[in-house]
mmCIF file of C-alpha atoms and ligand atoms in Angstrom:
data_model
loop_
_atom_site.group_PDB
_atom_site.id
_atom_site.type_symbol
_atom_site.label_atom_id
_atom_site.label_comp_id
_atom_site.label_asym_id
_atom_site.label_seq_id
_atom_site.Cartn_x
_atom_site.Cartn_y
_atom_site.Cartn_z
ATOM 1 C CA MET E 27 -14.958 0.376 20.483
ATOM 2 C CA THR E 28 -14.911 -3.391 20.017
ATOM 3 C CA ASP E 29 -15.008 -5.761 23.002
ATOM 4 C CA ARG E 30 -11.779 -6.438 24.816
ATOM 5 C CA VAL E 31 -9.995 -9.464 23.343
ATOM 6 C CA PRO E 32 -8.727 -11.883 26.024
ATOM 7 C CA TYR E 33 -4.953 -12.285 26.393
ATOM 8 C CA LEU E 34 -4.210 -9.633 23.781
ATOM 9 C CA THR E 35 -1.880 -6.879 24.936
ATOM 10 C CA SER E 36 -3.426 -3.438 25.407
ATOM 11 C CA ARG E 37 -1.228 -2.174 22.555
ATOM 12 C CA LEU E 38 -3.208 -4.317 20.095
ATOM 13 C CA GLN E 39 -6.709 -4.088 21.515
ATOM 14 C CA GLY E 40 -9.126 -2.855 18.898
ATOM 15 C CA PHE E 41 -7.201 -4.134 15.887
ATOM 16 C CA GLY E 42 -9.364 -7.258 15.468
ATOM 17 C CA THR E 43 -9.155 -9.093 12.140
ATOM 18 C CA THR E 44 -8.052 -7.107 9.101
ATOM 19 C CA ILE E 45 -10.900 -6.077 6.882
ATOM 20 C CA PHE E 46 -9.147 -7.723 3.934
ATOM 21 C CA ALA E 47 -9.326 -11.168 5.525
ATOM 22 C CA GLU E 48 -12.935 -10.620 6.555
ATOM 23 C CA MET E 49 -14.067 -9.481 3.132
ATOM 24 C CA SER E 50 -12.120 -12.125 1.184
ATOM 25 C CA ALA E 51 -13.639 -14.815 3.424
ATOM 26 C CA LEU E 52 -17.074 -13.319 2.737
ATOM 27 C CA ALA E 53 -16.360 -13.449 -1.000
ATOM 28 C CA SER E 54 -15.350 -17.105 -0.934
ATOM 29 C CA ARG E 55 -18.301 -18.023 1.265
ATOM 30 C CA THR E 56 -20.811 -16.351 -1.026
ATOM 31 C CA GLY E 57 -19.093 -16.820 -4.398
ATOM 32 C CA ALA E 58 -19.253 -13.045 -4.923
ATOM 33 C CA VAL E 59 -16.884 -11.137 -7.225
ATOM 34 C CA ASN E 60 -14.118 -10.001 -4.890
ATOM 35 C CA LEU E 61 -13.326 -6.338 -5.486
ATOM 36 C CA GLY E 62 -12.400 -5.970 -1.808
ATOM 37 C CA GLN E 63 -8.882 -7.121 -0.995
ATOM 38 C CA GLY E 64 -6.405 -5.711 -3.486
ATOM 39 C CA PHE E 65 -4.880 -8.511 -5.507
ATOM 40 C CA PRO E 66 -5.007 -9.237 -9.220
ATOM 41 C CA ASP E 67 -6.897 -12.190 -10.696
ATOM 42 C CA TYR E 68 -4.324 -12.471 -13.507
ATOM 43 C CA GLU E 69 -0.769 -13.752 -13.451
ATOM 44 C CA GLY E 70 2.485 -11.879 -13.525
ATOM 45 C CA PRO E 71 4.931 -11.885 -16.438
ATOM 46 C CA PRO E 72 6.089 -15.370 -17.503
ATOM 47 C CA GLU E 73 9.746 -14.345 -17.145
ATOM 48 C CA VAL E 74 9.132 -13.773 -13.438
ATOM 49 C CA LEU E 75 7.116 -16.944 -12.875
ATOM 50 C CA ASP E 76 9.630 -19.037 -14.809
ATOM 51 C CA ALA E 77 12.514 -17.569 -12.835
ATOM 52 C CA ALA E 78 10.860 -18.653 -9.578
ATOM 53 C CA VAL E 79 10.287 -22.185 -10.857
ATOM 54 C CA ALA E 80 13.888 -22.347 -12.083
ATOM 55 C CA ALA E 81 15.177 -21.036 -8.729
ATOM 56 C CA ILE E 82 13.276 -23.745 -6.874
ATOM 57 C CA ARG E 83 14.583 -26.393 -9.277
ATOM 58 C CA ASP E 84 18.105 -24.981 -9.040
ATOM 59 C CA GLY E 85 18.143 -25.355 -5.281
ATOM 60 C CA HIS E 86 17.590 -21.778 -4.043
ATOM 61 C CA ASN E 87 15.529 -23.191 -1.220
ATOM 62 C CA GLN E 88 17.505 -22.390 1.908
ATOM 63 C CA TYR E 89 17.889 -19.175 3.889
ATOM 64 C CA PRO E 90 18.991 -16.356 1.634
ATOM 65 C CA PRO E 91 21.474 -13.810 3.068
ATOM 66 C CA GLY E 92 19.997 -11.587 5.792
ATOM 67 C CA ARG E 93 19.823 -8.495 3.604
ATOM 68 C CA GLY E 94 18.547 -10.397 0.549
ATOM 69 C CA VAL E 95 20.201 -12.204 -2.358
ATOM 70 C CA PRO E 96 22.812 -10.012 -4.076
ATOM 71 C CA ALA E 97 21.077 -10.367 -7.470
ATOM 72 C CA LEU E 98 17.906 -8.829 -6.075
ATOM 73 C CA ARG E 99 19.672 -6.028 -4.202
ATOM 74 C CA GLU E 100 21.562 -5.197 -7.385
ATOM 75 C CA ALA E 101 18.331 -5.297 -9.409
ATOM 76 C CA ILE E 102 16.642 -2.959 -6.916
ATOM 77 C CA ALA E 103 19.579 -0.546 -7.163
ATOM 78 C CA ARG E 104 19.406 -0.598 -10.977
ATOM 79 C CA HIS E 105 15.620 -0.099 -10.847
ATOM 80 C CA GLN E 106 15.925 2.943 -8.556
ATOM 81 C CA GLN E 107 18.511 4.419 -10.910
ATOM 82 C CA ARG E 108 16.636 3.592 -14.135
ATOM 83 C CA PHE E 109 13.210 4.868 -13.098
ATOM 84 C CA TRP E 110 13.935 7.507 -10.483
ATOM 85 C CA GLY E 111 17.553 8.548 -10.994
ATOM 86 C CA LEU E 112 18.422 7.534 -7.432
ATOM 87 C CA ALA E 113 21.702 5.771 -6.644
ATOM 88 C CA TYR E 114 21.787 3.202 -3.826
ATOM 89 C CA ASP E 115 24.633 0.895 -2.875
ATOM 90 C CA PRO E 116 23.255 -2.670 -3.006
ATOM 91 C CA ASP E 117 25.552 -3.776 -0.187
ATOM 92 C CA THR E 118 24.876 -1.068 2.378
ATOM 93 C CA GLU E 119 21.722 0.799 1.335
ATOM 94 C CA ILE E 120 19.228 -1.909 0.381
ATOM 95 C CA LEU E 121 17.398 -4.463 2.507
ATOM 96 C CA VAL E 122 15.002 -7.127 1.227
ATOM 97 C CA THR E 123 11.965 -7.703 3.482
ATOM 98 C CA ALA E 124 8.923 -9.962 3.779
ATOM 99 C CA GLY E 125 6.756 -7.622 1.758
ATOM 100 C CA ALA E 126 6.326 -3.926 2.339
ATOM 101 C CA THR E 127 4.341 -4.888 5.429
ATOM 102 C CA GLU E 128 7.414 -6.167 7.239
ATOM 103 C CA ALA E 129 9.463 -3.200 6.070
ATOM 104 C CA ILE E 130 6.909 -0.814 7.599
ATOM 105 C CA ALA E 131 6.748 -2.777 10.848
ATOM 106 C CA ALA E 132 10.529 -3.051 11.098
ATOM 107 C CA ALA E 133 10.923 0.671 10.388
ATOM 108 C CA CYS E 134 8.468 1.588 13.147
ATOM 109 C CA LEU E 135 10.030 -0.867 15.606
ATOM 110 C CA ALA E 136 13.558 0.232 14.767
ATOM 111 C CA LEU E 137 13.017 3.980 14.690
ATOM 112 C CA CYS E 138 10.367 4.793 17.328
ATOM 113 C CA GLU E 139 10.632 5.042 21.095
ATOM 114 C CA PRO E 140 7.504 4.326 23.135
ATOM 115 C CA GLY E 141 5.459 7.512 23.302
ATOM 116 C CA ASP E 142 6.845 8.932 20.055
ATOM 117 C CA GLU E 143 4.462 10.296 17.458
ATOM 118 C CA VAL E 144 4.298 9.189 13.847
ATOM 119 C CA VAL E 145 2.566 11.525 11.417
ATOM 120 C CA VAL E 146 0.501 9.561 8.880
ATOM 121 C CA LEU E 147 -1.917 10.410 6.111
ATOM 122 C CA GLU E 148 -5.556 9.592 6.814
ATOM 123 C CA PRO E 149 -7.228 7.476 5.464
ATOM 124 C CA THR E 150 -4.412 5.190 6.610
ATOM 125 C CA TYR E 151 -3.505 1.762 5.237
ATOM 126 C CA ASP E 152 -4.422 -0.574 8.074
ATOM 127 C CA SER E 153 -1.027 -2.068 8.893
ATOM 128 C CA TYR E 154 0.466 1.357 9.660
ATOM 129 C CA GLN E 155 -1.616 1.844 12.767
ATOM 130 C CA ALA E 156 -0.824 -1.665 13.995
ATOM 131 C CA SER E 157 2.908 -1.238 13.335
ATOM 132 C CA ILE E 158 2.952 2.102 15.124
ATOM 133 C CA ALA E 159 1.073 0.527 18.045
ATOM 134 C CA MET E 160 3.464 -2.435 18.221
ATOM 135 C CA ALA E 161 6.312 0.051 18.534
ATOM 136 C CA GLY E 162 4.467 1.734 21.427
ATOM 137 C CA ALA E 163 4.231 4.923 19.399
ATOM 138 C CA ARG E 164 1.163 7.006 18.541
ATOM 139 C CA PRO E 165 -0.234 8.006 15.154
ATOM 140 C CA VAL E 166 -1.033 11.654 14.421
ATOM 141 C CA PHE E 167 -3.278 11.969 11.404
ATOM 142 C CA VAL E 168 -3.205 14.418 8.509
ATOM 143 C CA ARG E 169 -6.430 14.028 6.641
ATOM 144 C CA LEU E 170 -6.738 13.903 2.858
ATOM 145 C CA GLU E 171 -10.226 15.319 2.285
ATOM 146 C CA PRO E 172 -12.571 14.370 -0.547
ATOM 147 C CA PRO E 173 -13.312 15.156 -3.277
ATOM 148 C CA GLY E 174 -9.692 15.883 -4.251
ATOM 149 C CA TYR E 175 -7.939 13.983 -1.462
ATOM 150 C CA ARG E 176 -4.987 16.376 -1.729
ATOM 151 C CA LEU E 177 -2.401 16.995 0.977
ATOM 152 C CA ASP E 178 -2.929 20.195 2.947
ATOM 153 C CA ALA E 179 0.567 21.537 3.649
ATOM 154 C CA ALA E 180 -0.637 23.610 6.620
ATOM 155 C CA ALA E 181 -2.313 20.575 8.210
ATOM 156 C CA LEU E 182 0.891 18.603 7.774
ATOM 157 C CA ALA E 183 3.007 21.315 9.371
ATOM 158 C CA ALA E 184 0.523 21.607 12.241
ATOM 159 C CA ALA E 185 0.700 17.865 12.965
ATOM 160 C CA VAL E 186 4.362 18.021 13.969
ATOM 161 C CA THR E 187 5.118 18.330 17.691
ATOM 162 C CA PRO E 188 8.285 17.929 19.773
ATOM 163 C CA ARG E 189 7.337 14.238 20.098
ATOM 164 C CA THR E 190 7.235 13.590 16.358
ATOM 165 C CA ARG E 191 9.706 10.885 15.401
ATOM 166 C CA LEU E 192 8.678 9.942 11.872
ATOM 167 C CA LEU E 193 6.585 11.012 8.939
ATOM 168 C CA LEU E 194 5.039 7.915 7.340
ATOM 169 C CA ILE E 195 3.899 8.844 3.840
ATOM 170 C CA ASN E 196 2.187 6.738 1.182
ATOM 171 C CA SER E 197 2.072 7.722 -2.482
ATOM 172 C CA PRO E 198 0.418 6.535 -4.677
ATOM 173 C CA HIS E 199 -2.031 6.402 -1.800
ATOM 174 C CA ASN E 200 -4.229 3.504 -0.741
ATOM 175 C CA PRO E 201 -7.252 3.818 -0.580
ATOM 176 C CA THR E 202 -7.757 7.222 -2.243
ATOM 177 C CA GLY E 203 -5.586 6.783 -5.352
ATOM 178 C CA THR E 204 -3.956 10.180 -4.783
ATOM 179 C CA VAL E 205 -0.496 10.550 -6.304
ATOM 180 C CA LEU E 206 1.270 13.301 -4.378
ATOM 181 C CA ASP E 207 2.507 15.975 -6.782
ATOM 182 C CA ARG E 208 5.786 17.865 -6.593
ATOM 183 C CA ASP E 209 4.306 20.689 -4.499
ATOM 184 C CA GLU E 210 2.849 18.272 -1.973
ATOM 185 C CA LEU E 211 6.090 16.318 -1.782
ATOM 186 C CA ALA E 212 7.978 19.580 -1.351
ATOM 187 C CA ALA E 213 5.701 20.369 1.597
ATOM 188 C CA VAL E 214 6.620 17.027 3.161
ATOM 189 C CA ALA E 215 10.296 17.697 2.507
ATOM 190 C CA ASP E 216 10.077 21.197 4.035
ATOM 191 C CA VAL E 217 8.559 19.832 7.235
ATOM 192 C CA ALA E 218 11.080 16.980 7.407
ATOM 193 C CA VAL E 219 14.069 19.247 6.882
ATOM 194 C CA GLU E 220 12.795 21.979 9.209
ATOM 195 C CA HIS E 221 12.227 19.521 12.073
ATOM 196 C CA ASP E 222 15.079 17.171 11.142
ATOM 197 C CA LEU E 223 12.758 14.173 10.789
ATOM 198 C CA VAL E 224 13.183 10.807 9.132
ATOM 199 C CA VAL E 225 10.516 10.044 6.536
ATOM 200 C CA VAL E 226 9.330 6.529 5.790
ATOM 201 C CA THR E 227 7.656 6.430 2.408
ATOM 202 C CA ASP E 228 5.554 3.537 1.138
ATOM 203 C CA GLU E 229 5.723 3.503 -2.653
ATOM 204 C CA VAL E 230 4.372 0.025 -3.402
ATOM 205 C CA TYR E 231 2.151 1.457 -6.166
ATOM 206 C CA GLU E 232 5.061 3.368 -7.764
ATOM 207 C CA HIS E 233 4.328 1.936 -11.229
ATOM 208 C CA LEU E 234 0.524 2.112 -11.047
ATOM 209 C CA VAL E 235 -0.129 5.719 -12.074
ATOM 210 C CA PHE E 236 -2.460 7.007 -14.789
ATOM 211 C CA ASP E 237 -3.400 10.010 -16.925
ATOM 212 C CA GLY E 238 0.134 11.308 -17.154
ATOM 213 C CA ALA E 239 0.363 11.667 -13.370
ATOM 214 C CA GLU E 240 3.961 11.282 -12.316
ATOM 215 C CA HIS E 241 5.237 9.255 -9.400
ATOM 216 C CA VAL E 242 8.079 11.146 -7.756
ATOM 217 C CA PRO E 243 9.905 9.321 -4.969
ATOM 218 C CA LEU E 244 10.238 11.487 -1.896
ATOM 219 C CA ALA E 245 13.944 10.599 -1.740
ATOM 220 C CA ALA E 246 14.431 12.467 -5.025
ATOM 221 C CA LEU E 247 13.569 15.837 -3.448
ATOM 222 C CA PRO E 248 16.362 18.147 -2.304
ATOM 223 C CA GLY E 249 17.507 17.324 1.214
ATOM 224 C CA MET E 250 15.568 14.043 1.333
ATOM 225 C CA ARG E 251 17.951 11.330 0.074
ATOM 226 C CA ASP E 252 19.685 11.078 3.453
ATOM 227 C CA ARG E 253 16.602 11.136 5.659
ATOM 228 C CA THR E 254 14.217 8.911 3.688
ATOM 229 C CA VAL E 255 13.454 5.233 4.117
ATOM 230 C CA THR E 256 11.859 4.236 0.811
ATOM 231 C CA ILE E 257 9.746 1.088 0.868
ATOM 232 C CA SER E 258 8.364 -0.874 -2.055
ATOM 233 C CA SER E 259 7.406 -4.389 -2.998
ATOM 234 C CA GLY E 260 7.175 -6.694 -5.980
ATOM 235 C CA GLY E 261 3.602 -7.718 -5.201
ATOM 236 C CA LYS E 262 1.775 -4.985 -7.122
ATOM 237 C CA THR E 263 4.279 -4.526 -9.914
ATOM 238 C CA PHE E 264 4.531 -8.200 -10.870
ATOM 239 C CA ASN E 265 1.099 -9.492 -9.789
ATOM 240 C CA THR E 266 2.713 -11.652 -7.121
ATOM 241 C CA THR E 267 1.102 -10.414 -3.903
ATOM 242 C CA GLY E 268 1.476 -13.861 -2.314
ATOM 243 C CA TRP E 269 5.250 -13.879 -2.658
ATOM 244 C CA LYS E 270 5.840 -11.090 -0.154
ATOM 245 C CA ILE E 271 9.101 -9.768 -1.497
ATOM 246 C CA GLY E 272 9.529 -6.165 -0.405
ATOM 247 C CA TRP E 273 12.479 -3.845 0.118
ATOM 248 C CA VAL E 274 13.908 -0.804 1.808
ATOM 249 C CA CYS E 275 16.259 1.744 0.234
ATOM 250 C CA ALA E 276 17.881 4.206 2.628
ATOM 251 C CA PRO E 277 21.275 5.507 3.762
ATOM 252 C CA PRO E 278 23.476 2.886 5.469
ATOM 253 C CA ALA E 279 22.746 3.873 9.079
ATOM 254 C CA LEU E 280 18.977 3.740 8.522
ATOM 255 C CA VAL E 281 19.185 0.406 6.689
ATOM 256 C CA THR E 282 21.288 -0.992 9.520
ATOM 257 C CA ALA E 283 18.737 0.153 12.099
ATOM 258 C CA VAL E 284 15.792 -1.307 10.171
ATOM 259 C CA THR E 285 17.728 -4.534 9.556
ATOM 260 C CA THR E 286 18.251 -4.957 13.286
ATOM 261 C CA ALA E 287 14.493 -5.104 13.834
ATOM 262 C CA LYS E 288 13.746 -7.019 10.632
ATOM 263 C CA GLN E 289 16.157 -9.866 11.345
ATOM 264 C CA PHE E 290 14.169 -10.825 14.441
ATOM 265 C CA LEU E 291 10.780 -10.644 12.747
ATOM 266 C CA THR E 292 11.302 -13.085 9.866
ATOM 267 C CA TYR E 293 15.100 -13.072 9.550
ATOM 268 C CA VAL E 294 14.631 -13.761 5.811
ATOM 269 C CA ASN E 295 11.930 -15.005 3.421
ATOM 270 C CA GLY E 296 11.128 -16.085 -0.099
ATOM 271 C CA GLY E 297 14.512 -17.565 -1.150
ATOM 272 C CA PRO E 298 13.475 -18.630 -4.670
ATOM 273 C CA PHE E 299 11.182 -15.647 -5.168
ATOM 274 C CA GLN E 300 13.976 -13.140 -4.624
ATOM 275 C CA PRO E 301 15.824 -13.942 -7.888
ATOM 276 C CA ALA E 302 12.450 -14.024 -9.666
ATOM 277 C CA ILE E 303 11.607 -10.486 -8.567
ATOM 278 C CA ALA E 304 15.122 -9.497 -9.641
ATOM 279 C CA ALA E 305 14.233 -10.773 -13.125
ATOM 280 C CA GLY E 306 11.032 -8.717 -13.030
ATOM 281 C CA LEU E 307 12.813 -5.519 -12.041
ATOM 282 C CA GLY E 308 15.021 -5.970 -15.087
ATOM 283 C CA LEU E 309 12.134 -6.223 -17.576
ATOM 284 C CA PRO E 310 12.093 -3.608 -20.352
ATOM 285 C CA ASP E 311 10.324 -0.271 -19.836
ATOM 286 C CA ALA E 312 7.450 -1.503 -22.012
ATOM 287 C CA TYR E 313 6.407 -3.971 -19.315
ATOM 288 C CA PHE E 314 5.942 -1.200 -16.762
ATOM 289 C CA ARG E 315 4.153 1.060 -19.275
ATOM 290 C CA ASP E 316 1.772 -1.710 -20.315
ATOM 291 C CA LEU E 317 1.029 -2.573 -16.691
ATOM 292 C CA ALA E 318 -0.141 0.984 -16.012
ATOM 293 C CA ALA E 319 -1.993 1.228 -19.327
ATOM 294 C CA GLY E 320 -3.913 -1.989 -18.668
ATOM 295 C CA LEU E 321 -4.875 -0.825 -15.199
ATOM 296 C CA ALA E 322 -5.974 2.567 -16.519
ATOM 297 C CA THR E 323 -8.388 0.769 -18.870
ATOM 298 C CA GLN E 324 -9.668 -1.350 -15.981
ATOM 299 C CA ARG E 325 -10.087 1.785 -13.871
ATOM 300 C CA ASP E 326 -12.097 3.465 -16.605
ATOM 301 C CA LEU E 327 -14.338 0.435 -16.944
ATOM 302 C CA LEU E 328 -15.032 0.177 -13.225
ATOM 303 C CA CYS E 329 -15.407 3.926 -12.654
ATOM 304 C CA ALA E 330 -17.892 4.233 -15.516
ATOM 305 C CA GLY E 331 -19.886 1.306 -14.141
ATOM 306 C CA LEU E 332 -19.886 2.698 -10.617
ATOM 307 C CA GLU E 333 -21.005 6.084 -11.908
ATOM 308 C CA SER E 334 -23.864 4.627 -13.880
ATOM 309 C CA ALA E 335 -24.879 2.555 -10.876
ATOM 310 C CA GLY E 336 -25.306 5.888 -9.082
ATOM 311 C CA PHE E 337 -22.284 6.063 -6.767
ATOM 312 C CA GLY E 338 -20.305 9.248 -6.240
ATOM 313 C CA VAL E 339 -16.944 8.231 -7.719
ATOM 314 C CA PHE E 340 -13.571 9.694 -6.691
ATOM 315 C CA ARG E 341 -11.465 8.892 -9.719
ATOM 316 C CA PRO E 342 -7.984 7.701 -8.705
ATOM 317 C CA GLN E 343 -4.739 8.790 -10.379
ATOM 318 C CA GLY E 344 -2.881 5.745 -9.110
ATOM 319 C CA THR E 345 -3.083 2.370 -7.254
ATOM 320 C CA TYR E 346 -5.688 -0.212 -8.181
ATOM 321 C CA PHE E 347 -8.448 1.145 -5.963
ATOM 322 C CA VAL E 348 -11.341 3.518 -6.384
ATOM 323 C CA THR E 349 -13.274 5.077 -3.512
ATOM 324 C CA VAL E 350 -16.979 5.853 -3.857
ATOM 325 C CA ASP E 351 -19.586 7.703 -1.819
ATOM 326 C CA ILE E 352 -22.458 5.268 -1.288
ATOM 327 C CA ARG E 353 -25.029 7.789 -0.081
ATOM 328 C CA PRO E 354 -26.866 8.081 -3.407
ATOM 329 C CA LEU E 355 -27.583 4.359 -3.042
ATOM 330 C CA ARG E 356 -27.901 4.106 0.690
ATOM 331 C CA ALA E 357 -29.239 7.159 2.423
ATOM 332 C CA ASP E 358 -27.984 6.231 5.896
ATOM 333 C CA GLY E 359 -24.407 6.095 4.507
ATOM 334 C CA ASP E 360 -23.476 3.004 6.499
ATOM 335 C CA GLY E 361 -20.568 1.638 4.458
ATOM 336 C CA MET E 362 -19.854 -1.273 6.792
ATOM 337 C CA ALA E 363 -23.427 -2.553 6.595
ATOM 338 C CA PHE E 364 -23.442 -1.890 2.857
ATOM 339 C CA CYS E 365 -20.294 -4.037 2.348
ATOM 340 C CA ARG E 366 -21.565 -6.830 4.558
ATOM 341 C CA GLU E 367 -24.849 -6.954 2.611
ATOM 342 C CA LEU E 368 -23.446 -6.421 -0.853
ATOM 343 C CA PRO E 369 -22.632 -10.084 -1.650
ATOM 344 C CA GLU E 370 -26.205 -11.061 -0.907
ATOM 345 C CA ARG E 371 -27.735 -8.064 -2.642
ATOM 346 C CA CYS E 372 -25.724 -8.313 -5.846
ATOM 347 C CA GLY E 373 -22.804 -10.731 -5.581
ATOM 348 C CA VAL E 374 -19.952 -8.226 -5.204
ATOM 349 C CA VAL E 375 -17.502 -7.630 -2.348
ATOM 350 C CA ALA E 376 -15.967 -4.239 -1.492
ATOM 351 C CA VAL E 377 -14.155 -2.775 1.514
ATOM 352 C CA PRO E 378 -15.608 -0.094 3.815
ATOM 353 C CA ASN E 379 -13.184 2.838 4.040
ATOM 354 C CA GLN E 380 -14.141 3.497 7.647
ATOM 355 C CA VAL E 381 -11.464 0.999 8.693
ATOM 356 C CA PHE E 382 -8.858 3.406 7.337
ATOM 357 C CA TYR E 383 -9.947 6.204 9.699
ATOM 358 C CA ALA E 384 -9.147 6.792 13.382
ATOM 359 C CA ASP E 385 -12.765 7.791 13.874
ATOM 360 C CA PRO E 386 -14.805 5.410 11.690
ATOM 361 C CA ALA E 387 -17.568 8.023 11.456
ATOM 362 C CA THR E 388 -15.336 10.108 9.176
ATOM 363 C CA GLY E 389 -15.225 7.475 6.452
ATOM 364 C CA ARG E 390 -18.576 5.866 7.167
ATOM 365 C CA HIS E 391 -20.137 6.621 3.775
ATOM 366 C CA LEU E 392 -17.087 5.643 1.724
ATOM 367 C CA VAL E 393 -16.376 2.279 0.143
ATOM 368 C CA ARG E 394 -13.374 1.016 -1.836
ATOM 369 C CA PHE E 395 -13.461 -1.224 -4.900
ATOM 370 C CA SER E 396 -10.389 -2.781 -6.544
ATOM 371 C CA PHE E 397 -10.025 -2.843 -10.307
ATOM 372 C CA ALA E 398 -7.120 -5.320 -10.345
ATOM 373 C CA LYS E 399 -9.415 -7.786 -12.105
ATOM 374 C CA ARG E 400 -9.781 -9.004 -15.669
ATOM 375 C CA PRO E 401 -12.048 -6.739 -17.756
ATOM 376 C CA ALA E 402 -14.640 -9.536 -18.100
ATOM 377 C CA VAL E 403 -14.802 -9.832 -14.306
ATOM 378 C CA LEU E 404 -15.131 -6.073 -13.917
ATOM 379 C CA GLU E 405 -17.897 -6.043 -16.533
ATOM 380 C CA GLU E 406 -19.748 -8.728 -14.608
ATOM 381 C CA ALA E 407 -19.313 -6.796 -11.343
ATOM 382 C CA VAL E 408 -20.537 -3.600 -13.009
ATOM 383 C CA ALA E 409 -23.595 -5.403 -14.408
ATOM 384 C CA ARG E 410 -24.391 -6.686 -10.929
ATOM 385 C CA LEU E 411 -23.852 -3.318 -9.257
ATOM 386 C CA GLY E 412 -26.047 -1.710 -11.908
ATOM 387 C CA LYS E 413 -29.013 -3.662 -10.558
ATOM 388 C CA LEU E 414 -28.748 -2.129 -7.095
ATOM 389 C CA VAL E 415 -31.850 -0.154 -6.286
ATOM 390 C CA PRO E 416 -31.452 2.753 -3.896
HETATM 391 N N1 PMP A 1 1.382 -0.636 1.651
HETATM 392 C C1 PMP A 1 0.251 -0.378 0.988
HETATM 393 C C2 PMP A 1 -0.175 1.031 0.787
HETATM 394 C C3 PMP A 1 -0.530 -1.429 0.521
HETATM 395 O O1 PMP A 1 -1.657 -1.177 -0.118
HETATM 396 C C4 PMP A 1 -0.102 -2.741 0.743
HETATM 397 C C5 PMP A 1 -0.991 -3.862 0.311
HETATM 398 N N2 PMP A 1 -0.569 -4.605 -0.584
HETATM 399 C C6 PMP A 1 1.101 -2.966 1.419
HETATM 400 C C7 PMP A 1 1.813 -1.879 1.863
HETATM 401 C C8 PMP A 1 1.613 -4.332 1.694
HETATM 402 O O2 PMP A 1 2.504 -4.771 0.739
HETATM 403 P P1 PMP A 1 3.102 -6.242 0.796
HETATM 404 O O3 PMP A 1 2.065 -7.165 0.295
HETATM 405 O O4 PMP A 1 4.311 -6.169 -0.066
HETATM 406 O O5 PMP A 1 3.448 -6.529 2.223
HETATM 407 N N1 LIG A 2 -2.948 -4.061 0.314
HETATM 408 C C1 LIG A 2 -4.098 -4.830 -0.001
HETATM 409 C C2 LIG A 2 -5.317 -3.937 0.044
HETATM 410 O O1 LIG A 2 -5.255 -2.803 0.440
HETATM 411 C C3 LIG A 2 -4.368 -5.964 0.937
HETATM 412 C C4 LIG A 2 -3.238 -6.532 1.676
HETATM 413 C C5 LIG A 2 -3.736 -7.371 2.816
HETATM 414 O O2 LIG A 2 -4.631 -8.157 2.651
HETATM 415 N N2 LIG A 2 -3.174 -7.175 3.951
HETATM 416 O O3 LIG A 2 -6.365 -4.418 -0.299
#
């Protein structure tokens, strides 16, 4: 356990500084190639960037409406219908948020009583635990185990207790790259329906899937449309992680509840970026296909390099992350020490997966690299990693 932080409420003790900030700071300090924090080093589509510039020039610089600009809510509705066959009413069933991060926080704050339990997949994206803690609720973990990192339906069913308030699911899954298949999603749906639970599903990597794997939104499963809060964001899909335009799609009563919390967190954000993301969501199918195809090539490049450097590589089906087992290169398996030393040893930054586990010991030997980088940058990183001597 870390030292107690003065002033900080007991709910947030132990959360410290996010690993992403720490590792990106380390990368800028050392000039290392940053494969830690997940963000691309290439720009989004010009149509999207131009739309933001035009929106600023055209005076879209004041508070947008609380639920988001109508053009974006309509574009989100059309996107859900076009890609996933799901119909949402832009006026009552869609809420624009300050990134997926705010959507997750607002959902936890809106939907959990203190003492409630939230079932989450482990490894767990770091903001989930903080959002659950801010709501005074408690996470209950269902572990995805290597090498496959698949969902164990029995473990999921066993995690539910009379105190369970929410299932908080993430697919495609950060950091493992697992894309839950129809059987796994059906297991989630069975548990949700049997126990009459609301499911919050984080689908920010919905378009980043490879090898013919299929992203299926949980809301598309029988019985799920009316109990699912679907969250996504424009950051990953349009290479605009700094814009923080996210959204929630859910039935009216759930959107209203989440909006109540959300309006007192940021109220609104990103006025000129909202119409720009709307333009992105309307791009032709080829844009989304090419995005995934480019990332698949980058994944192959990085995975091959990591394998030849000697790591045990868990090949992802989705996201822009790959997890490796460092033990072939570092016998003590200390991923945190490995990541802190890596810039000095070879000029690369990665993220230790232990931060995604309730008990850091579980993920101690695992490290995550991002392949959201230009191929030349990945080649350079691979060349550097190839010089590591066990
Ligand atoms: N969920 C997951 C699984 C993520 O990896 C991230 C990181 N980008 C987020 C949510 C946060 O998304 P946003 O930047 O839109 O807040
Ligand atoms: N989601 C990104 C990642 O997993 C980072 C987002 C952040 O820095 N909070 O790397």
